[in-house]
């Protein structure tokens, strides 16, 4: 559960998540997470199989769900107002989110509420998300792994402010 700040428990199974990812992908989650910025556990009556598929959809933009779980999954999708495009093939439904993963993650640069790191570049503070940055950069993954502090302030003076903003934009949106 690298850098997870949220656990969802369903049928005794724990799913480790990231508030920044879920709130970027599913807008209904943003106001739910906002009051509590600390690590938390959410108890859910959703089956663990359906929760697995919801999280897979959130993190990857697609999931394959078996017929017997479709109705429960569809109710969850409607409750959270997630735009999807289902394609039924025999007993499995392929589900794809209508919104773009790259666009949603790119918006993380403007959502500072759940950031767990702050970079200071030539006096300018830039919030960041270890979970995203560490996946995109082996250098930062190693640096974060060996850091003792939970919430960090990292001073970067060897790159311009605009250059660092561009680097972060690439990490979040691949552009």
XYZ file of C-alpha atoms in Angstrom:
175
model
C 0.000 0.000 0.000
C 2.664 2.500 -1.074
C 1.634 6.033 -0.016
C -2.014 5.044 0.348
C -4.010 7.398 2.542
C -7.317 5.554 2.457
C -8.457 2.007 3.105
C -11.826 0.665 2.040
C -13.021 -2.439 3.850
C -15.527 -4.768 2.172
C -16.417 -8.190 3.521
C -13.305 -8.145 5.711
C -10.982 -7.379 2.779
C -8.952 -4.148 2.826
C -8.336 -2.155 -0.343
C -5.548 0.421 -0.085
C -6.298 3.531 -2.121
C -5.206 7.082 -2.794
C -7.632 9.931 -2.146
C -5.981 12.029 -4.846
C -6.553 9.367 -7.519
C -10.123 8.525 -6.517
C -11.158 12.176 -6.196
C -9.612 12.980 -9.581
C -11.374 10.063 -11.263
C -14.734 10.138 -9.447
C -15.897 13.669 -8.684
C -18.430 12.471 -6.100
C -15.519 11.293 -3.918
C -13.898 14.732 -3.678
C -16.403 16.268 -1.198
C -16.515 13.013 0.776
C -12.756 13.040 1.351
C -12.412 16.782 1.920
C -13.546 16.958 5.567
C -11.055 14.282 6.609
C -7.579 14.728 5.207
C -5.987 12.160 7.513
C -5.565 8.472 6.749
C -8.892 6.768 7.188
C -10.780 3.529 6.782
C -14.173 3.431 5.096
C -16.493 0.515 5.806
C -18.517 -0.469 2.765
C -21.420 -2.849 2.302
C -20.384 -3.322 -1.326
C -19.099 -6.790 -2.134
C -15.325 -7.067 -2.327
C -15.520 -8.270 -5.940
C -17.523 -5.203 -7.019
C -15.228 -2.860 -5.040
C -12.236 -4.456 -6.764
C -13.809 -3.674 -10.140
C -14.695 -0.097 -9.134
C -11.098 0.531 -8.044
C -9.701 -1.140 -11.151
C -11.939 1.106 -13.252
C -10.774 4.162 -11.272
C -7.065 3.398 -11.584
C -6.963 2.052 -15.144
C -10.102 3.347 -16.857
C -11.341 -0.145 -17.711
C -12.501 -3.389 -16.107
C -14.108 -6.694 -17.071
C -16.966 -7.642 -14.756
C -18.767 -10.972 -14.587
C -22.518 -11.101 -15.220
C -23.465 -12.062 -11.640
C -21.903 -8.833 -10.296
C -23.203 -6.489 -13.005
C -26.349 -5.229 -11.209
C -24.507 -4.351 -7.982
C -21.703 -2.732 -9.993
C -24.210 -0.737 -12.069
C -25.923 0.553 -8.881
C -22.563 1.694 -7.525
C -21.706 3.418 -10.812
C -25.057 5.233 -10.800
C -24.693 6.251 -7.127
C -21.298 7.835 -7.808
C -22.421 9.239 -11.172
C -19.572 7.698 -13.140
C -19.877 7.902 -16.907
C -19.171 4.495 -18.386
C -19.483 2.689 -21.669
C -20.433 -0.964 -21.055
C -20.057 -3.584 -23.776
C -21.622 -6.965 -22.972
C -19.932 -10.066 -24.358
C -21.550 -13.362 -23.277
C -21.268 -13.536 -19.455
C -18.692 -10.746 -19.092
C -19.212 -7.014 -19.474
C -16.305 -4.830 -20.518
C -16.594 -1.434 -18.846
C -14.695 1.660 -19.851
C -14.878 5.090 -18.247
C -16.007 7.860 -20.559
C -13.586 10.357 -19.036
C -9.906 10.194 -19.915
C -7.427 8.901 -17.325
C -4.715 11.225 -18.589
C -6.973 14.280 -18.296
C -8.198 13.328 -14.821
C -4.695 12.759 -13.479
C -3.537 15.983 -15.127
C -6.057 17.810 -12.941
C -4.200 16.657 -9.840
C -1.878 19.615 -10.262
C -4.765 21.893 -9.302
C -6.092 19.777 -6.414
C -3.795 20.410 -3.490
C -5.997 19.058 -0.708
C -4.543 15.568 -0.654
C -0.940 16.335 -1.534
C 1.625 14.596 0.644
C 4.730 16.430 -0.495
C 5.657 20.028 -1.202
C 8.487 21.067 -3.484
C 10.064 24.494 -3.062
C 11.552 25.657 -6.342
C 13.267 29.037 -6.159
C 10.938 30.121 -3.344
C 7.723 28.851 -5.016
C 5.801 26.058 -3.297
C 4.453 23.277 -5.515
C 2.357 20.522 -3.939
C 2.732 16.980 -5.224
C 1.594 13.403 -4.807
C 4.169 10.746 -3.957
C 1.937 7.977 -5.294
C 1.920 9.463 -8.798
C 5.460 10.842 -8.914
C 7.057 7.634 -7.578
C 5.343 5.562 -10.280
C 6.613 7.903 -12.983
C 10.201 8.326 -11.758
C 12.632 5.782 -10.291
C 14.724 8.653 -8.914
C 11.808 10.049 -6.886
C 10.622 6.580 -5.879
C 14.009 5.882 -4.303
C 14.181 9.311 -2.709
C 10.706 8.971 -1.182
C 11.347 5.404 -0.017
C 14.391 6.350 2.024
C 12.847 9.440 3.532
C 11.925 9.271 7.206
C 9.328 12.035 7.144
C 5.624 11.462 6.481
C 4.988 14.885 4.934
C 7.951 16.488 3.258
C 9.238 19.798 2.070
C 11.847 19.293 -0.661
C 13.907 22.215 -1.882
C 14.860 22.058 -5.582
C 17.252 24.748 -6.748
C 18.929 22.889 -9.636
C 15.990 23.416 -12.027
C 13.927 26.450 -12.988
C 10.402 26.868 -11.617
C 8.925 26.547 -15.128
C 11.078 23.502 -15.847
C 9.907 21.770 -12.679
C 6.261 22.613 -13.452
C 6.740 21.068 -16.897
C 8.295 17.946 -15.352
C 5.347 17.542 -12.967
C 2.892 18.093 -15.808
C 4.594 15.245 -17.651
C 4.393 13.011 -14.560
C 0.661 13.650 -14.176
C -0.516 13.799 -17.788
C 2.219 12.220 -19.945
C 2.394 15.450 -21.955
